[in-house]
PDB file of C-alpha atoms in Angstrom:
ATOM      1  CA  UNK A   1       0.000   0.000   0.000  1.00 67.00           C
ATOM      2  CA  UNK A   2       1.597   3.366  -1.054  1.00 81.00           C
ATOM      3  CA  UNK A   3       2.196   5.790   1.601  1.00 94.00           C
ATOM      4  CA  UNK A   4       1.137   9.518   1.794  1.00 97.00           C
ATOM      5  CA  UNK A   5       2.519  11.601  -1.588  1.00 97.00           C
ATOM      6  CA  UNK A   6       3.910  15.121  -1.732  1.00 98.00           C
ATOM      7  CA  UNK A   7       4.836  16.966  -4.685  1.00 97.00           C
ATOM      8  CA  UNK A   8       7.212  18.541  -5.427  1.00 97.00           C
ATOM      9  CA  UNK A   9       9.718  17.622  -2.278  1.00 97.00           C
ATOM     10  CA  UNK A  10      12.140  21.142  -3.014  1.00 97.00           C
ATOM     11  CA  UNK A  11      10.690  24.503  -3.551  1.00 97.00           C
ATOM     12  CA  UNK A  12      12.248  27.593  -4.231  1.00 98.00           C
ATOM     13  CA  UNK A  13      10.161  31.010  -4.756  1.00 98.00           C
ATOM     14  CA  UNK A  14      10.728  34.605  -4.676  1.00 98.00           C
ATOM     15  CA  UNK A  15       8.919  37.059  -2.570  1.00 98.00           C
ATOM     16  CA  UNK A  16       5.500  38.021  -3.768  1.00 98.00           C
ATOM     17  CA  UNK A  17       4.947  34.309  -5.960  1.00 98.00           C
ATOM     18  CA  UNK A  18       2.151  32.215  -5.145  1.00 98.00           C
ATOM     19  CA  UNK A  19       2.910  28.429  -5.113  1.00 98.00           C
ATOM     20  CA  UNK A  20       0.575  25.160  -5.020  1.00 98.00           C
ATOM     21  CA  UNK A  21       1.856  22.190  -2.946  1.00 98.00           C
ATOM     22  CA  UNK A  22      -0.046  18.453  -3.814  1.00 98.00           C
ATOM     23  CA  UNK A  23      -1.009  15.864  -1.417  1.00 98.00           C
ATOM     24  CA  UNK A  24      -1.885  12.338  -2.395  1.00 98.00           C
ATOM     25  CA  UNK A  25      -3.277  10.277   0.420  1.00 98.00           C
ATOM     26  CA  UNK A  26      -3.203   6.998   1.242  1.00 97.00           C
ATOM     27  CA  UNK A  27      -5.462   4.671  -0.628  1.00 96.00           C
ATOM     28  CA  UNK A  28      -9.218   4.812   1.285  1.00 94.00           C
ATOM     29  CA  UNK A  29      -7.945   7.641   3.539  1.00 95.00           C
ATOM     30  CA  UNK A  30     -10.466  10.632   3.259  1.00 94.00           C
ATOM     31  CA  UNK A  31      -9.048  12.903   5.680  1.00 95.00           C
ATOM     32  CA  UNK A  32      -6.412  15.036   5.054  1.00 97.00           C
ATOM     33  CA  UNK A  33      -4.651  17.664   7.198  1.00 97.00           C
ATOM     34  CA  UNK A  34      -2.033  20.131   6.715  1.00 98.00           C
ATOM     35  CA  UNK A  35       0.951  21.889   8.683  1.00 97.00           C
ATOM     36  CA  UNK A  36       3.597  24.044   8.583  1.00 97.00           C
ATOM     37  CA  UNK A  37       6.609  22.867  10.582  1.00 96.00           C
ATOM     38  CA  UNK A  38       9.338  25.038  11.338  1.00 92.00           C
ATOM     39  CA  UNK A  39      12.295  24.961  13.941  1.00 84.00           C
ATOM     40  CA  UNK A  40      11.164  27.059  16.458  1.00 75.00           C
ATOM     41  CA  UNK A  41       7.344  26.561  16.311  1.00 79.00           C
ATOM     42  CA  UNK A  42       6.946  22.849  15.634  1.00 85.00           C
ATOM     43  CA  UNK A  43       4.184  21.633  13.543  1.00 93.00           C
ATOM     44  CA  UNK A  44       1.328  24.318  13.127  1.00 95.00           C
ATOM     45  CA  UNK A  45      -1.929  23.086  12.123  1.00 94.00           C
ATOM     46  CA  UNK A  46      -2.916  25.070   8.853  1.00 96.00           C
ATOM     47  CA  UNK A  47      -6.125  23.110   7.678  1.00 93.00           C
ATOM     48  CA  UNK A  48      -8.477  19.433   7.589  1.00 95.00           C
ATOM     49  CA  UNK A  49     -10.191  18.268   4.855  1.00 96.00           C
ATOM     50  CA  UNK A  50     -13.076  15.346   4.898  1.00 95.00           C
ATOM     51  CA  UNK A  51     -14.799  14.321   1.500  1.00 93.00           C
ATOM     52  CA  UNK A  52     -13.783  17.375  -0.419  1.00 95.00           C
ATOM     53  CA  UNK A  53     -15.155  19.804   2.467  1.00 95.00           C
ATOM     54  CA  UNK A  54     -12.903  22.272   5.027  1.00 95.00           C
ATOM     55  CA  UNK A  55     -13.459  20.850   8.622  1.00 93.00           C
ATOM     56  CA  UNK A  56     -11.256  23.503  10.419  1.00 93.00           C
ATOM     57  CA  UNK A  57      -8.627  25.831   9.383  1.00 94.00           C
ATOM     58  CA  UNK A  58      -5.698  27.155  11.931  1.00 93.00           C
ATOM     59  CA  UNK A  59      -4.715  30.539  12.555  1.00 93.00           C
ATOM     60  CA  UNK A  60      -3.139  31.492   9.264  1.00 96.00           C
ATOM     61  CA  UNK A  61      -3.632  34.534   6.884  1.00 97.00           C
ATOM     62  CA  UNK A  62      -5.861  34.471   3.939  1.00 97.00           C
ATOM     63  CA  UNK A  63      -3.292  33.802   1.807  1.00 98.00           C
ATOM     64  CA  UNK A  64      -2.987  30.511   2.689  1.00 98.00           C
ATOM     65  CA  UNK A  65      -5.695  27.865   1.159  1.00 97.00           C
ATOM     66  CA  UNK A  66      -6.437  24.768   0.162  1.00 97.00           C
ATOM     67  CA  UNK A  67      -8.597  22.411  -1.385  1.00 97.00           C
ATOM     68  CA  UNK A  68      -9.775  18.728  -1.581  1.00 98.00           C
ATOM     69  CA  UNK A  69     -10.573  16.633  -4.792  1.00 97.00           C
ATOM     70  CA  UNK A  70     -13.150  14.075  -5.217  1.00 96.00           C
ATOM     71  CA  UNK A  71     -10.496  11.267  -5.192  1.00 95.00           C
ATOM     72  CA  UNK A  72      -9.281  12.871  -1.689  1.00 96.00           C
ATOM     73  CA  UNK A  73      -6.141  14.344  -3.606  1.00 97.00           C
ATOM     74  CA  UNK A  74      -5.482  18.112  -1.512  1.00 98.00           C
ATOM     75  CA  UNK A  75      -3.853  21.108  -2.728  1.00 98.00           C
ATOM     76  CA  UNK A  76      -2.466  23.909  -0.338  1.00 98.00           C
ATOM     77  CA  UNK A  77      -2.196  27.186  -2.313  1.00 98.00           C
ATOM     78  CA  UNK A  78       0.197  30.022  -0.903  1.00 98.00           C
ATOM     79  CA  UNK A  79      -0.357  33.471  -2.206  1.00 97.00           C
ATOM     80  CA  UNK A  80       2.127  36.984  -2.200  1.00 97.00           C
ATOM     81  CA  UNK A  81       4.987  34.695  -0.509  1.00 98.00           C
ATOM     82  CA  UNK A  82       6.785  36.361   2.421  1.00 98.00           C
ATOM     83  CA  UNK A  83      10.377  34.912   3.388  1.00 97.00           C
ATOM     84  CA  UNK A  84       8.326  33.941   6.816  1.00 96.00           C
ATOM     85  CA  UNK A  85       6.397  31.261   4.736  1.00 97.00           C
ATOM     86  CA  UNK A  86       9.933  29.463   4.450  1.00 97.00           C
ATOM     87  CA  UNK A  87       8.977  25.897   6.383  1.00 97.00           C
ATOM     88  CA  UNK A  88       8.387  22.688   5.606  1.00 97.00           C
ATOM     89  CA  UNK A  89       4.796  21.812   4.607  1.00 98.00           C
ATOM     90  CA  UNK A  90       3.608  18.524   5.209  1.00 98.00           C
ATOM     91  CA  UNK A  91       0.320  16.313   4.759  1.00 98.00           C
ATOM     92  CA  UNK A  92      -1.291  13.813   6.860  1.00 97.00           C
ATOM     93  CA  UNK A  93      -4.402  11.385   6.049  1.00 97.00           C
ATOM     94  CA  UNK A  94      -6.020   9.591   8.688  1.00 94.00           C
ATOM     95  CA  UNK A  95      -8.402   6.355   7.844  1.00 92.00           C
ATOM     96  CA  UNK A  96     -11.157   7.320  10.882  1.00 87.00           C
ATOM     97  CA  UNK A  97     -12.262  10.044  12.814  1.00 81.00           C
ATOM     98  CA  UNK A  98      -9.574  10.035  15.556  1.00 84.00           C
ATOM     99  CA  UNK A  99      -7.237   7.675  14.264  1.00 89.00           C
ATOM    100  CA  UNK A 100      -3.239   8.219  13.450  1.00 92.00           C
ATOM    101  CA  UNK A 101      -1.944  10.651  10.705  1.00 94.00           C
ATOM    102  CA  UNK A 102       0.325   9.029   8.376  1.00 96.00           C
ATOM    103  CA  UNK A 103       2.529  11.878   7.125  1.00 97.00           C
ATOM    104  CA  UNK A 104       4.188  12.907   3.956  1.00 97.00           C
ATOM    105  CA  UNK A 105       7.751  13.167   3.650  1.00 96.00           C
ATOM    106  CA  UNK A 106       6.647  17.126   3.173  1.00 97.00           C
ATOM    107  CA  UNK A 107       7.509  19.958   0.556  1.00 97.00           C
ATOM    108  CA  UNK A 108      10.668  22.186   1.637  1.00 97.00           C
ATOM    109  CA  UNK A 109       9.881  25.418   0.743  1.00 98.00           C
ATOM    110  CA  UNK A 110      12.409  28.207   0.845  1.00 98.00           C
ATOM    111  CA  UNK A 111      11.354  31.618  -0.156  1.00 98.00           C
ATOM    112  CA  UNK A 112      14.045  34.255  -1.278  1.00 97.00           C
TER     113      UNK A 112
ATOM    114  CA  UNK B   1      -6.635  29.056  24.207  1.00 71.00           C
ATOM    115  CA  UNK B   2      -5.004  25.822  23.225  1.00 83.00           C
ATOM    116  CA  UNK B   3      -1.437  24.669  24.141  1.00 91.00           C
ATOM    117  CA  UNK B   4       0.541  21.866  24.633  1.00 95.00           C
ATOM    118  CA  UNK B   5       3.964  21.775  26.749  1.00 96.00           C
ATOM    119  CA  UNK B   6       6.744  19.499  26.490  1.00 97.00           C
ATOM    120  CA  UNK B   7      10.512  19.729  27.040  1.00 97.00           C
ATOM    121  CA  UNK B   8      12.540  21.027  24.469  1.00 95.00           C
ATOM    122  CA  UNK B   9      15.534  18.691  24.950  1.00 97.00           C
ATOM    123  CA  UNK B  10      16.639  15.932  26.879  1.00 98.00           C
ATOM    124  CA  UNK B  11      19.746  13.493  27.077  1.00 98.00           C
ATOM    125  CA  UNK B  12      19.545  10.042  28.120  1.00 97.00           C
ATOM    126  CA  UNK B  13      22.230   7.134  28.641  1.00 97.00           C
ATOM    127  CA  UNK B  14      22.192   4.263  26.200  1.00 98.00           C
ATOM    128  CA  UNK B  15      19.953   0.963  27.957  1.00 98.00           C
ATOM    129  CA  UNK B  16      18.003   3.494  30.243  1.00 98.00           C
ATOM    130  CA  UNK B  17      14.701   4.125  30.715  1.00 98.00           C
ATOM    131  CA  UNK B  18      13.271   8.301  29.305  1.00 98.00           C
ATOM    132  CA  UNK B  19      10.048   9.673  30.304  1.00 98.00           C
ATOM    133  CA  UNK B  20       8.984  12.619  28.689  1.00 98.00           C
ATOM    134  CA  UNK B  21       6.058  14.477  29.487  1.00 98.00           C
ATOM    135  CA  UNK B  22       3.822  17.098  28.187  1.00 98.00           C
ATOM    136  CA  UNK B  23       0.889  18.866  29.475  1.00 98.00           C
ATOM    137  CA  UNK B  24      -2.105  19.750  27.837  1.00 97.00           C
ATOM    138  CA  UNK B  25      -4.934  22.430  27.809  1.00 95.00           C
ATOM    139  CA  UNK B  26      -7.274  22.177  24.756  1.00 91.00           C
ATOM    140  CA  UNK B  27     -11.091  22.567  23.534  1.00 87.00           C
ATOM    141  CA  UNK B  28     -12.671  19.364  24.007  1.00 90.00           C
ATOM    142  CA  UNK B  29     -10.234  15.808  23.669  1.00 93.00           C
ATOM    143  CA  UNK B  30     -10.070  13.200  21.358  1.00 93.00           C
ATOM    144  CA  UNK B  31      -7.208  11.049  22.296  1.00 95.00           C
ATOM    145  CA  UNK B  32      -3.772  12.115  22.772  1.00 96.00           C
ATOM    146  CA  UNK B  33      -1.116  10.535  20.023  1.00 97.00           C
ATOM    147  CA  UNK B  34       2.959  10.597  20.437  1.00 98.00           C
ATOM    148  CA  UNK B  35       4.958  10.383  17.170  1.00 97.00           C
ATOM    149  CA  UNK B  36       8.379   9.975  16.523  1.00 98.00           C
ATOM    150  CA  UNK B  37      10.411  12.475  14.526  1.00 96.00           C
ATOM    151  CA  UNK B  38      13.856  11.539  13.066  1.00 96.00           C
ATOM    152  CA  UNK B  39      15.868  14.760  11.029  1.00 92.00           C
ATOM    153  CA  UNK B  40      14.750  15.203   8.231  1.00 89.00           C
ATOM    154  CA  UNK B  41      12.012  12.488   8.034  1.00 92.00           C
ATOM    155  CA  UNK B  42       8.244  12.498   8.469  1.00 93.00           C
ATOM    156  CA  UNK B  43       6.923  12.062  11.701  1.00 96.00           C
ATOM    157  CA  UNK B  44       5.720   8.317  12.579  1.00 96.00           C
ATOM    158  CA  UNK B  45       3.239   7.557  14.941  1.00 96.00           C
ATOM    159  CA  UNK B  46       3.947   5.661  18.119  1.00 96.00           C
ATOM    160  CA  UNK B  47       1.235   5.356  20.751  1.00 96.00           C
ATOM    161  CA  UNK B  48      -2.862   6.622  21.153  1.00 95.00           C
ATOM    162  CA  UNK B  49      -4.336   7.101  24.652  1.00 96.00           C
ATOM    163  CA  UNK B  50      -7.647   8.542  24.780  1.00 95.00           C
ATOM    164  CA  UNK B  51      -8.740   6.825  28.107  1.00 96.00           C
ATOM    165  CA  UNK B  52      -6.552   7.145  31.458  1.00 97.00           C
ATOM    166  CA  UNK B  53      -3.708   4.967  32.213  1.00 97.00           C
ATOM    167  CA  UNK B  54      -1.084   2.863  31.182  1.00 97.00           C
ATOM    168  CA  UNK B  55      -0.554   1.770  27.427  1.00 95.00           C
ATOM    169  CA  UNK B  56       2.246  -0.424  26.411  1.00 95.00           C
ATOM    170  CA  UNK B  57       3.664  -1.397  23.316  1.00 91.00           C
ATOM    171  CA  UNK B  58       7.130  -2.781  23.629  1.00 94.00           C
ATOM    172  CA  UNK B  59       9.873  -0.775  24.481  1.00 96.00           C
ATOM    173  CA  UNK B  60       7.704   1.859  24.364  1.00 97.00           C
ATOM    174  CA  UNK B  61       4.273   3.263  27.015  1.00 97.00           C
ATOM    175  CA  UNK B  62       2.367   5.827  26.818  1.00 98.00           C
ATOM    176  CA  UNK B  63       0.402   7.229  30.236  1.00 98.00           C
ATOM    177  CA  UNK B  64      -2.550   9.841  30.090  1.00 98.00           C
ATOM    178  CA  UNK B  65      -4.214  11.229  33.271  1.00 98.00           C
ATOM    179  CA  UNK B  66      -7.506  13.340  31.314  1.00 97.00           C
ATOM    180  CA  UNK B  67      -8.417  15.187  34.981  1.00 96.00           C
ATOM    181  CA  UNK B  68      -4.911  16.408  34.962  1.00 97.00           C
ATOM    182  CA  UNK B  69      -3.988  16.907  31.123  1.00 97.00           C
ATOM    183  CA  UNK B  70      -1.152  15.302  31.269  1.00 97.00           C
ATOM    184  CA  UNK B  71       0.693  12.776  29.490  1.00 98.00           C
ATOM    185  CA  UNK B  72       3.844  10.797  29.384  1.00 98.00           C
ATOM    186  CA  UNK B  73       6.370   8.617  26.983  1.00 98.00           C
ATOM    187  CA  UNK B  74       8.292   5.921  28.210  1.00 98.00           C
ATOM    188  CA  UNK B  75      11.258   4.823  26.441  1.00 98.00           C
ATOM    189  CA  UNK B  76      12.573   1.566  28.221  1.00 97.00           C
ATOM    190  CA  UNK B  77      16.384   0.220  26.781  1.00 98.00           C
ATOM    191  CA  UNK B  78      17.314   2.945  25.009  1.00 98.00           C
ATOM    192  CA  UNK B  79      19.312   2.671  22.016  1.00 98.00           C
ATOM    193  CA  UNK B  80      21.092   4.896  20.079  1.00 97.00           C
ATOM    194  CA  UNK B  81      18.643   5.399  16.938  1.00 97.00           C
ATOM    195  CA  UNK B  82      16.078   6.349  19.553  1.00 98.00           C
ATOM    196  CA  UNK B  83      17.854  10.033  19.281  1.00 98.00           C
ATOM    197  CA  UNK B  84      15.132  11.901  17.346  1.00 97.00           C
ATOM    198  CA  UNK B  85      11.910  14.938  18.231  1.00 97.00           C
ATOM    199  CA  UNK B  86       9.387  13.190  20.453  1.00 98.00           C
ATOM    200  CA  UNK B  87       5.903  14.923  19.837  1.00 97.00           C
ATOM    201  CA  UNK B  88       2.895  14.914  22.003  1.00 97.00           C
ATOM    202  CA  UNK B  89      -0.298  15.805  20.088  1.00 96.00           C
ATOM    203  CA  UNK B  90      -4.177  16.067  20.629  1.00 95.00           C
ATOM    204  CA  UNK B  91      -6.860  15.670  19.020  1.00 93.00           C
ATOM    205  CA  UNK B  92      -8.676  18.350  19.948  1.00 89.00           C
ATOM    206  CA  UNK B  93     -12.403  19.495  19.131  1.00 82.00           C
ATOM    207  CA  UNK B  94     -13.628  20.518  15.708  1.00 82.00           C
ATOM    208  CA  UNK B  95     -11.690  18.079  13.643  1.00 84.00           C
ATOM    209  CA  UNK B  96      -8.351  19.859  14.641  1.00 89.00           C
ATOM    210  CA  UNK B  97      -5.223  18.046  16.624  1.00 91.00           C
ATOM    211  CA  UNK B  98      -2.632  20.398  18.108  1.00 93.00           C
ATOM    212  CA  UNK B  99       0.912  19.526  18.221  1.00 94.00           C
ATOM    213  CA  UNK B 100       3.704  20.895  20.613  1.00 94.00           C
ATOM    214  CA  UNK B 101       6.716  21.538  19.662  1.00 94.00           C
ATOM    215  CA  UNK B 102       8.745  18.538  20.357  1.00 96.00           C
ATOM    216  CA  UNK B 103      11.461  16.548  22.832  1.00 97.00           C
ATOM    217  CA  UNK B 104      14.618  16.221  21.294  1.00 97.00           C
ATOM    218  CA  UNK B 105      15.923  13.203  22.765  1.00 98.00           C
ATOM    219  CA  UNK B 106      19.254  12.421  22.621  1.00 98.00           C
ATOM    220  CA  UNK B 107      21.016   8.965  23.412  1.00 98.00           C
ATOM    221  CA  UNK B 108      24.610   9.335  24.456  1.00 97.00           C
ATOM    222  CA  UNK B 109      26.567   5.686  24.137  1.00 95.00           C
TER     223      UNK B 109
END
């Protein structure tokens, strides 16, 4: 059974891009979660989708979104990139409700 | 608001026992989940506790006390690739599980 998909692994933007980060889940898994993990803050929750619908969302700007596909793929979309959105990004899907997150190996974004 | 407290480092002798705790406030619990973190690698998941006490699995238990929000990792025989990030998380209320920031655990020889 293939594990949890990110693409692309490396990133590299300049101030004021936008950039799209992709999230394949596990096979069967409908929820997916995202978070921002950087050195001093840990992993930050940024949002959880079920069946193509936002369950929550953390306490991030605007300019951060996502979405969810009807084969459970997600997207996380960053607009106007600030050097501060330098972190890796990574993606979790769960099989149940409160089961365990199975996690990406993430997307490394640096912003320059 | 939410937040979850663990140590940010600790060091530990190779074939000894580790607990490392963290302490929990949150709206409304789900179960409490430790992962493993190894640089540069995804975190794995280790343990679940969403009723009080003891759970083991192998080298490794996991204790929750829900009256106190608190929580702790036991890591029996250490051994030297057991140096990684220890996180505690919950799963909170409204489909949302916090993380703290992680243990960095390192196992001396």
């Amino acid at each position: 059974k293939a594990g949890v998909t990110q693409t692309p692994r490396y990133l590299i933007k300049t101030r004021g891009q936008q950039v799209t980060l992709s999230c394949s889940p596990i096979s069967g898994h409908r929820s997916v979660s995202w978070y921002q993990q950087t050195p001093g803050q840990g992993l930050q929750f940024l949002f959880e989708y079920f069946s193509e619908t936002q369950r929550n969302k953390g306490n991030f700007p605007g300019r951060f979104s996502g979405r969810q596909f009807s084969n459970s793929r997600s997207e996380m979309n960053v607009s106007t990139l600030e050097l501060g959105d330098s972190a890796l990004y990574l993606c979790a899907s769960r099989a149940g409700e409160n089961t365990e997150a199975f996690f990406g190996q993430g997307t490394r974004l640096t912003v320059v | 608001g939410q937040n979850i407290d663990q140590p940010t480092e600790m060091t530990a002798t190779e074939g000894a026992i580790v607990q490392i705790n963290c302490t929990y406030q949150t709206s409304g619990f789900n179960g409490l989940f430790w992962y493993q973190q190894h640089a540069g690698e995804a975190p794995t998941f280790l343990s679940y506790n969403v009723l009080d006490g003891l759970e083991e699995k192998g080298r490794f238990s996991s204790f929750l006390s829900r009256s106190k929000g608190y929580s702790y990792l036991l890591l029996k025989e250490l051994q030297m690739k057991d140096s990684a990030s220890y996180l505690c998380a919950v799963r909170s209320g409204g489909f949302k599980t916090i993380f703290g920031a992680g243990t960095r655990l390192f196992v001396k020889a």
